[in-house]
Coordinates of C-alpha atoms in Angstrom, one line a residue:
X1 CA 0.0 0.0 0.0
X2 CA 1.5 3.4 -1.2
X3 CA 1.2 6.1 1.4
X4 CA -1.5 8.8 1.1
X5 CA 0.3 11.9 -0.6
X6 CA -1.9 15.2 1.2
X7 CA -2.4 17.9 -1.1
X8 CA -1.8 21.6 -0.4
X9 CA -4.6 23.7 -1.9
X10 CA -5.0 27.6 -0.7
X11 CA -7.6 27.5 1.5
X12 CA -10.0 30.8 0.9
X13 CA -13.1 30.5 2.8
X14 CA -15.0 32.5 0.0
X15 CA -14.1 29.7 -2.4
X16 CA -16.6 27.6 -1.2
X17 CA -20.2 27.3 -0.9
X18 CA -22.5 25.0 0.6
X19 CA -23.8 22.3 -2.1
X20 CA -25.6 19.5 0.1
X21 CA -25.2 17.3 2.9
X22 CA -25.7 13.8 4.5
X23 CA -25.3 12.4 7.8
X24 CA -21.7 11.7 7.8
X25 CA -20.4 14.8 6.0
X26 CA -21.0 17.9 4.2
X27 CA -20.2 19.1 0.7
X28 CA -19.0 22.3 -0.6
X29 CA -18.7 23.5 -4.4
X30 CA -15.4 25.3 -5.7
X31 CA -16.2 28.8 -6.8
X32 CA -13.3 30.6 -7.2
X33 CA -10.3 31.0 -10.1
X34 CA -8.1 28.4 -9.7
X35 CA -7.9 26.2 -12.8
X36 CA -7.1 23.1 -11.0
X37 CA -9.6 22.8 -8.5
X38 CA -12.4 23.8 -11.0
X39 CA -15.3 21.0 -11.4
X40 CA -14.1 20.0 -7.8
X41 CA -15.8 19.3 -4.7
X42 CA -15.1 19.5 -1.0
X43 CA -16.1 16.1 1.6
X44 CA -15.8 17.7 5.3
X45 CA -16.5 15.0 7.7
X46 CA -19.4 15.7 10.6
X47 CA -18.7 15.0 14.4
X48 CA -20.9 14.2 17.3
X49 CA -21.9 17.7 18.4
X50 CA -20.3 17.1 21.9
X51 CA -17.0 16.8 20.4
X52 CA -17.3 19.7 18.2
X53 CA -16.4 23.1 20.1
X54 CA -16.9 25.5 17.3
X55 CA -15.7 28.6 19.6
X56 CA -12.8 26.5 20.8
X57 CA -9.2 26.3 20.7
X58 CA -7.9 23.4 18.2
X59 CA -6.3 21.8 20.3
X60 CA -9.9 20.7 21.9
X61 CA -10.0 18.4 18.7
X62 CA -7.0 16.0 20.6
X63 CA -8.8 14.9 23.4
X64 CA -11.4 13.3 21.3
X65 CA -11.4 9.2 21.4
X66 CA -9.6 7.4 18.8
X67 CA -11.6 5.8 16.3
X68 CA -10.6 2.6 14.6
X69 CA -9.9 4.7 11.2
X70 CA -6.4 6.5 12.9
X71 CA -5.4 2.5 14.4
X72 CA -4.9 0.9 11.0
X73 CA -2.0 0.5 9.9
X74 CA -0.7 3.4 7.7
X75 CA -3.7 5.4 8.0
X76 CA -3.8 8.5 9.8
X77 CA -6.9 9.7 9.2
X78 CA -10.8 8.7 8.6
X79 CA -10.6 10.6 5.2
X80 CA -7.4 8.2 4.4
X81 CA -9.3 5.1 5.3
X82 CA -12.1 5.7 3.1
X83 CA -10.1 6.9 0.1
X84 CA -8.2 3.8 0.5
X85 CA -11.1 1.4 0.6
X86 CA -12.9 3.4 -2.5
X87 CA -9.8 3.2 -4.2
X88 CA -8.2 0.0 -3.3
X89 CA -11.1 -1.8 -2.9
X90 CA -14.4 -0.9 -4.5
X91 CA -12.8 0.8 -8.0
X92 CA -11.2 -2.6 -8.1
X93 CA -14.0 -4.9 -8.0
X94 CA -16.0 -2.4 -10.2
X95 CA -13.6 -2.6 -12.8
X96 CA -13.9 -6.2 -12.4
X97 CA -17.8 -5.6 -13.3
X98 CA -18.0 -2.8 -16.2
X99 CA -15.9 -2.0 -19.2
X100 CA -16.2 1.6 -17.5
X101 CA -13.5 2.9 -15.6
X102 CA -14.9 6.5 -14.9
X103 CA -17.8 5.8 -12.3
X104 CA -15.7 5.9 -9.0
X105 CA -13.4 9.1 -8.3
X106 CA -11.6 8.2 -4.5
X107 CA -10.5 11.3 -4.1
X108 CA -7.2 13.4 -3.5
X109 CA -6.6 13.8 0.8
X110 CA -6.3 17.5 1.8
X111 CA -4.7 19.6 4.3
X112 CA -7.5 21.8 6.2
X113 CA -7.6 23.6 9.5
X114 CA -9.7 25.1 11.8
X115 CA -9.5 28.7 11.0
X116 CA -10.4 27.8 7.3
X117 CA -13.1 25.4 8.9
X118 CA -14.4 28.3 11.1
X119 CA -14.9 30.5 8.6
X120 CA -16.6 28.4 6.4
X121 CA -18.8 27.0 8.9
X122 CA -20.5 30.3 9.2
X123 CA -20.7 31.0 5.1
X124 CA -22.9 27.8 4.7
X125 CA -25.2 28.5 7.9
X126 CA -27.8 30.3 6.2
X127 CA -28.2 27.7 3.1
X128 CA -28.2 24.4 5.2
X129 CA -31.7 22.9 6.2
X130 CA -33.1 23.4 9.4
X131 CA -33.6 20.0 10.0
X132 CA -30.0 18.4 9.5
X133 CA -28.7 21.4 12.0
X134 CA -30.7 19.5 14.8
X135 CA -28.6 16.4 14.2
X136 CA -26.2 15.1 16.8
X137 CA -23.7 15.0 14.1
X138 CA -22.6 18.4 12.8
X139 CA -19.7 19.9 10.6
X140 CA -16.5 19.3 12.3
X141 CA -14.2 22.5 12.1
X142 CA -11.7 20.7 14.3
X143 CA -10.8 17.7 11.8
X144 CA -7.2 18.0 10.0
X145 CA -8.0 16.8 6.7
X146 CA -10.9 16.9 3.8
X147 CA -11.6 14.8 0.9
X148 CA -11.1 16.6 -2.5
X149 CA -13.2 14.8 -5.2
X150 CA -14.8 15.1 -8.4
X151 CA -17.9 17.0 -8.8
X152 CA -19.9 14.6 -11.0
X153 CA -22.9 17.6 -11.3
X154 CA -20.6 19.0 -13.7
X155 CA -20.4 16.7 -17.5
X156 CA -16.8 16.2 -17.4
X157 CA -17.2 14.4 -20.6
X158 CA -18.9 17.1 -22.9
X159 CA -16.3 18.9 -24.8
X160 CA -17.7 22.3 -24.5
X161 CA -16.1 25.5 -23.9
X162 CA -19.6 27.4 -23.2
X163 CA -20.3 24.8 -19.7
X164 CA -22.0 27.1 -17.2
X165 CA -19.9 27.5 -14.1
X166 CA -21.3 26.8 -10.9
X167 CA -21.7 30.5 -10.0
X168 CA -24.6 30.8 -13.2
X169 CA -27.6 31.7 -11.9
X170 CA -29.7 32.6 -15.3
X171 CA -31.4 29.3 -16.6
X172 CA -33.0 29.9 -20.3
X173 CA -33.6 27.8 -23.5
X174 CA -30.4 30.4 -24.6
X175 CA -27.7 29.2 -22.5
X176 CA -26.4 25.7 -22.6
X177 CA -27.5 24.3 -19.5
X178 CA -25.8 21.4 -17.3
X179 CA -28.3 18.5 -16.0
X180 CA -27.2 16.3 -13.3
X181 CA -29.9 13.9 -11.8
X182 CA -28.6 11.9 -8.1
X183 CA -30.3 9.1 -7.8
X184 CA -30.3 6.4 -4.7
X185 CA -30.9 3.3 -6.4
X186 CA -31.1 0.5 -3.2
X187 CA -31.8 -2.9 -3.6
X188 CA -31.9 -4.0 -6.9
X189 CA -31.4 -7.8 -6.0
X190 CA -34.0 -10.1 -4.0
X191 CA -31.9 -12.4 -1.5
X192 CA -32.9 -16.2 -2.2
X193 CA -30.7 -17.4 0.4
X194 CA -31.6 -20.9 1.9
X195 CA -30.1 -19.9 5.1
X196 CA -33.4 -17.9 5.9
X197 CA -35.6 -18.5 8.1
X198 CA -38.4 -20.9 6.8
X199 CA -41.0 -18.4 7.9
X200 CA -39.7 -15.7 6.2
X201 CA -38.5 -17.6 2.9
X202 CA -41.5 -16.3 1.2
X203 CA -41.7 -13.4 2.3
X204 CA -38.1 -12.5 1.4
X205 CA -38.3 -14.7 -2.2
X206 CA -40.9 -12.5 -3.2
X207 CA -40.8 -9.1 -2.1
X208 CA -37.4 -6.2 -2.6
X209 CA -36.3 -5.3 0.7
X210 CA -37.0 -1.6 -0.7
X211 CA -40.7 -2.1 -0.7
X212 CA -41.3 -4.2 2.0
X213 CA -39.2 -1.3 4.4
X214 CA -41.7 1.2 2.7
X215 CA -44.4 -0.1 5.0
X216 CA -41.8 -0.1 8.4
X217 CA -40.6 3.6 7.4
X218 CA -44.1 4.8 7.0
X219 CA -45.2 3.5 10.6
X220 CA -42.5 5.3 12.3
X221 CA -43.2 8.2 10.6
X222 CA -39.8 9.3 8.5
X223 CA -42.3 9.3 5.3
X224 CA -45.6 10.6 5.1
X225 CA -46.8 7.9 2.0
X226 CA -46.1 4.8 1.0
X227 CA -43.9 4.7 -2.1
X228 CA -44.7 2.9 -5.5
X229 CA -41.2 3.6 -6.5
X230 CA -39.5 -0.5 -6.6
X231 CA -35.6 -0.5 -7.8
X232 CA -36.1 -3.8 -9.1
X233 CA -37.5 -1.5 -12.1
X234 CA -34.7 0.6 -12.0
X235 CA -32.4 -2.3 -12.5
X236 CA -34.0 -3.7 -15.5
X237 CA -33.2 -4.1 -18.8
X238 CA -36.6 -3.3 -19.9
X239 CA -36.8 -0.1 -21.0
X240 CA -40.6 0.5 -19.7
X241 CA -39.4 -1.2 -16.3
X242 CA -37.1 1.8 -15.9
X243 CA -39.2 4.4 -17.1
X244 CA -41.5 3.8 -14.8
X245 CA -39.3 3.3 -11.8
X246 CA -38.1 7.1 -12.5
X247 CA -41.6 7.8 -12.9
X248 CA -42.6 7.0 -9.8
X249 CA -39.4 8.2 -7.7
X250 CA -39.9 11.6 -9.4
X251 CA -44.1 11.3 -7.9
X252 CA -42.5 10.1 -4.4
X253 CA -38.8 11.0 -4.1
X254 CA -38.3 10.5 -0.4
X255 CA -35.3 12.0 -0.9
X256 CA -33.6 9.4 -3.3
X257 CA -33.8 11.4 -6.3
X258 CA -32.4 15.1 -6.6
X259 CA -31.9 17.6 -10.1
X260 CA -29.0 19.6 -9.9
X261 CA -28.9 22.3 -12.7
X262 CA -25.4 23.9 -13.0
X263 CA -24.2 22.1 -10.1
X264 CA -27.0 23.8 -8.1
X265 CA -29.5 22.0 -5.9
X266 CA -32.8 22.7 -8.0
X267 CA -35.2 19.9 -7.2
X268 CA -35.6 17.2 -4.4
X269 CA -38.0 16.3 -2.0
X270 CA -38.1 14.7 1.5
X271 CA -40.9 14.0 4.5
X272 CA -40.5 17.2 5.8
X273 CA -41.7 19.4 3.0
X274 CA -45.3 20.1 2.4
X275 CA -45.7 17.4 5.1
X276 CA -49.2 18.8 6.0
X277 CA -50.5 18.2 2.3
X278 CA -52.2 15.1 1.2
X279 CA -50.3 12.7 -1.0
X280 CA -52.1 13.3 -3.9
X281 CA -51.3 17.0 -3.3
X282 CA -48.0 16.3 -2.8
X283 CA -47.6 13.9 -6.2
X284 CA -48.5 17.0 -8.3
X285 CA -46.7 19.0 -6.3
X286 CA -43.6 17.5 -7.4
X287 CA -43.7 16.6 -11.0
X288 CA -45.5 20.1 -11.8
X289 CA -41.9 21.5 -10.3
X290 CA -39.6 19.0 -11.8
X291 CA -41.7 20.0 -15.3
X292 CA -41.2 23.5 -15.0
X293 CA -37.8 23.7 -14.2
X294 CA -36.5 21.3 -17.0
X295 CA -38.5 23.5 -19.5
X296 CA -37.6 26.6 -18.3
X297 CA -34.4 25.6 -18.5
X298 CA -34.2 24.1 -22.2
X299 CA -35.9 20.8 -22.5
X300 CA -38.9 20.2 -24.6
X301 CA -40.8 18.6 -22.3
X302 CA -40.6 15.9 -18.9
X303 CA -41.3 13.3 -21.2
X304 CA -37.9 14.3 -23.1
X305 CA -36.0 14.8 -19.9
X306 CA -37.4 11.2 -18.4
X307 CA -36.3 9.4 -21.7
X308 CA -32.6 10.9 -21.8
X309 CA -32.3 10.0 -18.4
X310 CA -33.4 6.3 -19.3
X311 CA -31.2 6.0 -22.1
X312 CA -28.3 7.1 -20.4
X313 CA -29.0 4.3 -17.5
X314 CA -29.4 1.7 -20.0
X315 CA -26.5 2.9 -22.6
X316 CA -23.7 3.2 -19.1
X317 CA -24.8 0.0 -17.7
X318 CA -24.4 1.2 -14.0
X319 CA -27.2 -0.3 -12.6
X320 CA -25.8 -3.6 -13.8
X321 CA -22.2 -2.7 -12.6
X322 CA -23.7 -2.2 -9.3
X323 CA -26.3 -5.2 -9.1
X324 CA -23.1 -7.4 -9.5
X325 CA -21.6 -5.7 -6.5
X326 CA -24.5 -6.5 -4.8
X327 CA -25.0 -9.7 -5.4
X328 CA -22.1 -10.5 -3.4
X329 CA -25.0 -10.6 -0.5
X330 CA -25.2 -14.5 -1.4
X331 CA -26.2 -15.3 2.0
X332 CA -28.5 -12.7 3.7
X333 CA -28.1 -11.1 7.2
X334 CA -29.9 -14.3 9.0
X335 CA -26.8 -16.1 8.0
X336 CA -24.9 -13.7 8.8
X337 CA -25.1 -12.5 11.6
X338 CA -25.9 -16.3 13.8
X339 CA -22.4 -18.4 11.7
X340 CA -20.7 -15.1 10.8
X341 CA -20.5 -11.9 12.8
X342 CA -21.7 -13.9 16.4
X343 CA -18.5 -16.4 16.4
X344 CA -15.9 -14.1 15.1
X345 CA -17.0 -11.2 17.7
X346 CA -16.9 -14.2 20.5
X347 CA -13.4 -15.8 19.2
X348 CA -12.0 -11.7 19.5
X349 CA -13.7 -10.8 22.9
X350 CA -16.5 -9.1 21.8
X351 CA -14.7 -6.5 20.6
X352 CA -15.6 -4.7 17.0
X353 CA -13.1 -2.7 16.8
X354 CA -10.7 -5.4 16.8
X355 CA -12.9 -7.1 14.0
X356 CA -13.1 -3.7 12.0
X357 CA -8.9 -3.4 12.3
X358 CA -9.1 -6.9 10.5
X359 CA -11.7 -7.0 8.3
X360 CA -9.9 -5.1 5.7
X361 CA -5.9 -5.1 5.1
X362 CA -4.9 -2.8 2.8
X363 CA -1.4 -3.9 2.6
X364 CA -1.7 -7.7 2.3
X365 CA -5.1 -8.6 -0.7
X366 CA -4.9 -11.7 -1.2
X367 CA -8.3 -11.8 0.4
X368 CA -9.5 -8.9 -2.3
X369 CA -8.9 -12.0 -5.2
X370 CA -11.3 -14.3 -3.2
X371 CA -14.1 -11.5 -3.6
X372 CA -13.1 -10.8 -6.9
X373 CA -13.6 -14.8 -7.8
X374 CA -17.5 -14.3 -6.3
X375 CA -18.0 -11.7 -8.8
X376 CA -20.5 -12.7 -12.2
X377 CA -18.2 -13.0 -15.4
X378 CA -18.6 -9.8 -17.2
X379 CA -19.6 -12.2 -20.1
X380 CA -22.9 -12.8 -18.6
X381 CA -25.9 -11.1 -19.4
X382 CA -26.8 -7.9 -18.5
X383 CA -29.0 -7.2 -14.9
X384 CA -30.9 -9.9 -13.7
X385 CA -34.2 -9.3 -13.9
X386 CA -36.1 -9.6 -10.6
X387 CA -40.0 -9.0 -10.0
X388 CA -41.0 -7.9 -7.0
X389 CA -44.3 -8.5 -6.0
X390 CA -44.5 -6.1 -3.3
X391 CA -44.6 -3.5 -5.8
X392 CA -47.9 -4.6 -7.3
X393 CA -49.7 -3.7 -3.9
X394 CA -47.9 -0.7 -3.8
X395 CA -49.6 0.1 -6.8
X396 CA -47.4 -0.5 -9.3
X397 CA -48.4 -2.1 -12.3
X398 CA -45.5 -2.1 -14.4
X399 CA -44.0 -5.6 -12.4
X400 CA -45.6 -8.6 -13.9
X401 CA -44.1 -11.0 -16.0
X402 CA -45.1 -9.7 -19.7
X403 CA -43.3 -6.6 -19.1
X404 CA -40.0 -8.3 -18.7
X405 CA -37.6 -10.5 -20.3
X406 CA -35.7 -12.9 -18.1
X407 CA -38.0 -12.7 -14.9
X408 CA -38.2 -16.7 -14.7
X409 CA -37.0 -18.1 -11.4
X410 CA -34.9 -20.4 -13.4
X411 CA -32.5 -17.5 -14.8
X412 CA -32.2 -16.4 -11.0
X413 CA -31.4 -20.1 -10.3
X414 CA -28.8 -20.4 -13.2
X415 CA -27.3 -17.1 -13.2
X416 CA -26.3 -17.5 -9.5
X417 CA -27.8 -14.2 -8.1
X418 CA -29.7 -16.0 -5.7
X419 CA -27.0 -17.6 -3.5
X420 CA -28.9 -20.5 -2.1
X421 CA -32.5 -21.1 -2.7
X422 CA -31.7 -24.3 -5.5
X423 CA -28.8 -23.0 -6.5
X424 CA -26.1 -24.9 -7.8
X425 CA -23.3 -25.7 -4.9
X426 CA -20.7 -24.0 -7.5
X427 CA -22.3 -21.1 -7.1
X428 CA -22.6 -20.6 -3.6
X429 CA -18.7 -19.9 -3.6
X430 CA -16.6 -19.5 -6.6
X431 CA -13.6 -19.3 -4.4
X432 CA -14.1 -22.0 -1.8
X433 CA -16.1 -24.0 -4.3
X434 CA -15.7 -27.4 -1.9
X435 CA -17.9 -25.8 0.3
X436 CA -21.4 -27.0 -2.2
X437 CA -23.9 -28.0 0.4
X438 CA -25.3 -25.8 3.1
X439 CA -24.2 -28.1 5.6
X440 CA -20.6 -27.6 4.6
X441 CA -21.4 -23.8 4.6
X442 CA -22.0 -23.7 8.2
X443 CA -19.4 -26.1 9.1
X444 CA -16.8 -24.3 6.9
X445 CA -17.5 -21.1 9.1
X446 CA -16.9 -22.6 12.1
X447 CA -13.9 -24.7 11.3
X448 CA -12.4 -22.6 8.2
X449 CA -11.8 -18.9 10.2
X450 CA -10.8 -17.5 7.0
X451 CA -13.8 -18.5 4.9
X452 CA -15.8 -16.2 7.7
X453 CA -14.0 -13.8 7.4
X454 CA -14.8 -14.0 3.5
X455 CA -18.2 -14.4 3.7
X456 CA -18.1 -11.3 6.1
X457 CA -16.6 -9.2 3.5
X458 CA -18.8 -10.0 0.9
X459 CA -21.5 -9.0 2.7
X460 CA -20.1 -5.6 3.9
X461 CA -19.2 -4.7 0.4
X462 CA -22.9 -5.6 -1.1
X463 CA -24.2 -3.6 1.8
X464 CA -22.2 -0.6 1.2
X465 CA -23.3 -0.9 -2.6
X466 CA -26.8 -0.9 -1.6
X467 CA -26.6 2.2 -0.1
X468 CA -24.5 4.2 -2.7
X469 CA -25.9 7.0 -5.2
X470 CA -25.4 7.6 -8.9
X471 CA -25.1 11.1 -10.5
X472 CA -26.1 11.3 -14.5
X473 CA -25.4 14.4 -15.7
X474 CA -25.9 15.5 -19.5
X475 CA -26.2 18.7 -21.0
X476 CA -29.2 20.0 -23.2
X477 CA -27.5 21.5 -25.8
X478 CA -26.7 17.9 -26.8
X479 CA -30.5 16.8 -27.1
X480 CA -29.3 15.7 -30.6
X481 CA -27.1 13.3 -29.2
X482 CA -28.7 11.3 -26.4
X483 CA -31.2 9.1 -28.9
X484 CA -31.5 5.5 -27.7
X485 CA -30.7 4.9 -31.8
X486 CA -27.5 7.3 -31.4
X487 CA -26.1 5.6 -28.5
X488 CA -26.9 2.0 -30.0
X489 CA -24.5 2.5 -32.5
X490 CA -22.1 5.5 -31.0
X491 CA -18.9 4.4 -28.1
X492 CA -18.6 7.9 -27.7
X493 CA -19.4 8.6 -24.3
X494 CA -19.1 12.6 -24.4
X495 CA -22.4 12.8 -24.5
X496 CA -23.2 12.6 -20.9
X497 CA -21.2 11.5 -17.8
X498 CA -22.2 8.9 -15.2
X499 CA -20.4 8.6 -11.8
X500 CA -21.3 6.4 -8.6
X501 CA -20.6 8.3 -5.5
X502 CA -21.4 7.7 -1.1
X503 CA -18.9 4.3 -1.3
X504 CA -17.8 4.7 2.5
X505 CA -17.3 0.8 4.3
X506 CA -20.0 -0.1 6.6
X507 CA -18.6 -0.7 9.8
X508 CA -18.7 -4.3 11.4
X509 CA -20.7 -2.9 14.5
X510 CA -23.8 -2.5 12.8
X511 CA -24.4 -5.9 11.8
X512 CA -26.4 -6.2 14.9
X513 CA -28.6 -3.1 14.1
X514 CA -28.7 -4.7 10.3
X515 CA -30.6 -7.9 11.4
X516 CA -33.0 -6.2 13.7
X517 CA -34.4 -4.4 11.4
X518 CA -34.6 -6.9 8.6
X519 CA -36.4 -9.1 11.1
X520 CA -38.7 -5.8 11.8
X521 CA -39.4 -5.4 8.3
X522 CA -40.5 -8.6 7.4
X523 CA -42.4 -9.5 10.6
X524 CA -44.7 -5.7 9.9
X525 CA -44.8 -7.0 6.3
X526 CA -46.2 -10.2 7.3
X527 CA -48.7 -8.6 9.4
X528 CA -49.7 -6.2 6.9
X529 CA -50.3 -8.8 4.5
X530 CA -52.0 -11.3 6.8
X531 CA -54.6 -8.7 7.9
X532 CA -55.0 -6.3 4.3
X533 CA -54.0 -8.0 1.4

């Protein structure tokens, strides 16, 4: 493993602005003149609030606890760990996936400090939502280092010297306007695992975690209506199946879906707007926006804008890329967490951080070829296509066998995504193939310490994968260009850019929170359809 080289950049507080935010971190857009850092974005980690003293002294920042990222070896920093796992890890095993090798950007490590931090801090106050300030985590202007990355809301593939810059605020059908739609995809893979629990086998054969969760999330409150949205759509080959997944994100976005329009935030939605107006209401409400600003700002129509965006899925082949990431999850988190997680965590006294130091070495990847092994040949077929029959009660009529291709059972049998359910043994694991019954599976993990740990890392990785977000971005000048015909017979791929971005490791500790609430989601859904379907 090559050490991290940090980058100097000057560090002018004006030259950033607030772009958007998660939990873990906050993002800010480059806005002044420096050549280099143009179409460049800024990752600032977020701290528990405790620990973040905005009117303090540095030093304050010291006395914080370790964390598991500064213990591994050759790291020094959490922004180093991640860049190494994007880099090291996940662009690997992409590249193993896709012909592409443009969707992951790891990002350059850079110097920061709290002054600089300070500073900016107060700049982005006014333009961050109320909501995410009442966190417990907030933006730490303590931390030592940053994440410099590619801003994938600019088309870094469109050879034009008339892109709008960030800081272009007039939108007309005059001006050559920069698209860029984010888009969480989740779960584009149903788990057919014969490890599951008998009582939930059909449940969880039938149904996408997505929808099923739909039902959990909307009895806790964090969305005000049920969703028709289903990724298995998303990540068909069926051109209708994806229409209509966009379709009905862009009706119920839930915060998955976001339109940025010169690398501004233009469109998104989330539980807490318009909360007190009906769904129906709140349906219009959001495609009657999304229309008007992709008009106004020169598209012909939605309908145009929708079917760009599905030929740009369907021509980059990311949702496939990312499916076969996925599909690493051969076993599901029932297996996992009982013959995985619970004996490794009781061989290494209960401790995760110990298990987190060793999960992933960067130095030493011989373990990285195993994974690579479990990957499908890139010779295969494109996505596998999965029906979810959830979506169907959440009123979506586009899942039913006649609107797909390869939606038998046997394709999910013989193509391996399933990772049990009448499988072939060989497909269970292509690198420990002896292991071919699930008798030897279970035995395996509890003689075989590093086939554990293997299985363990598969299903990290998938996880991670399921919780990523894409970023399309195209410009409407080149309306001419992006033609399902065009793209069928062009390799250019100036025509739009396609990037796959929130890669971070999921940390061992949360496999315990991960198998709750699976087991909470399918014991509602099970309910729900006992008592109203």
């Amino acid at each position: 493993m090559e050490l991290t080289e940090v980058k100097e950049i000057p560090l002018i507080p004006s030259d950033w602005k607030y772009k958007c935010e998660g939990l873990g971190n906050v993002i800010l857009s480059y806005i002044g003149n420096d050549v280099s850092l143009k179409g460049k974005v800024m990752r600032v980690r977020k701290s528990i609030k405790d620990n973040v003293q905005h009117e303090s002294h540095p030093s304050f920042f010291h006395h914080q606890k370790s964390s598991f990222y500064t213990k591994t070896k050759n790291v020094s920093s959490r922004e180093e760990y991640v860049r190494y796992y994007v880099k090291e890890i996940i662009s690997r095993l992409i590249s193993k996936c896709s012909k592409h090798d443009q969707f992951v950007d790891p990002g350059e490590i850079i110097k920061v400090n709290h002054d600089f931090l300070q500073k900016v801090y107060y700049n982005i106050q006014p333009f961050r939502p109320q909501k995410i300030q009442k966190d417990s985590f907030d933006f730490d202007v303590n931390t030592q280092y940053a994440l410099l990355i590619k801003d994938f809301t600019h088309n870094h593939y469109y050879n034009t010297t008339e892109q709008p810059t960030i800081n272009n605020n007039t939108y007309n059908n005059n001006k050559n306007n920069t698209f860029s739609i984010e888009i969480k995809p989740k779960w584009g893979m149903i788990c057919t695992s014969e490890f599951i629990n008998d009582r939930n086998k059909p449940t969880k054969y039938e149904n996408c975690r997505y929808c099923m969760h739909q039902h959990l999330k909307l009895k806790e409150g964090s969305v005000n209506s049920v969703s028709s949205f289903c990724p298995t759509n998303l990540y068909s080959t069926n051109k209708e199946r994806v229409k209509i997944a966009l379709i009905n994100l862009i009706l119920n976005p839930q915060n998955n879906m976001r339109l940025y329009i010169n690398g501004q935030l233009k469109w998104f939605g989330d539980k807490h707007q318009n909360s007190n107006v009906n769904s129906t209401e709140m349906t219009n409400y959001y495609i009657e926006w999304l229309e008007r600003l992709v008009i106004e700002n020169g598209m012909k129509s939605l309908d145009e804008f929708i079917d760009k965006l599905v030929n740009c899925i369907l021509d980059s082949k990311v949702m496939d890329t990312i499916q076969r990431m996925q599909l690493l999850d051969r076993f599901d988190i029932e297996f996992i967490y009982q013959y995985v997680y619970l004996p490794l965590k009781e061989r290494y006294n209960n401790d995760d951080e110990l298990l987190q130091l060793m999960l992933f070495d960067f130095e030493e990847t011989t373990w990285l070829e195993l994974i690579e092994k479990e990957l499908l040949d890139l010779e295969q077929e494109s996505c596998i296509e999965f029906i979810c029959k959830a979506a169907t009660k959440n009123n979506d009529k586009s899942v039913s066998p006649s609107t797909t291709t390869t939606t038998t059972s046997s394709s999910l049998t013989t193509s391996g995504g399933g990772g049990g359910g009448g499988n072939n043994g060989s497909f269970i694991s292509k690198a420990f193939p002896h292991a071919n019954s699930s008798k030897d599976i279970i035995n395996y993990c509890r003689e075989d310490e590093k086939f554990a740990w293997h299985l363990l890392r598969m299903y990290l990785i998938s996880h991670g994968m399921k919780d990523c977000s894409i970023m399309i971005t195209f410009d409407n000048s080149s309306n001419q260009f992006i033609t399902e015909d065009l793209l069928s017979t062009n390799n250019n791929n100036n025509y739009y850019s396609v990037g796959i971005v929130d890669l971070d490791p999921k940390p061992v500790s949360k496999i315990p929170v991960y198998f709750k609430m699976d087991q909470q989601i399918v014991e509602l859904y099970q309910q729900m359809v006992k008592h109203q379907f």
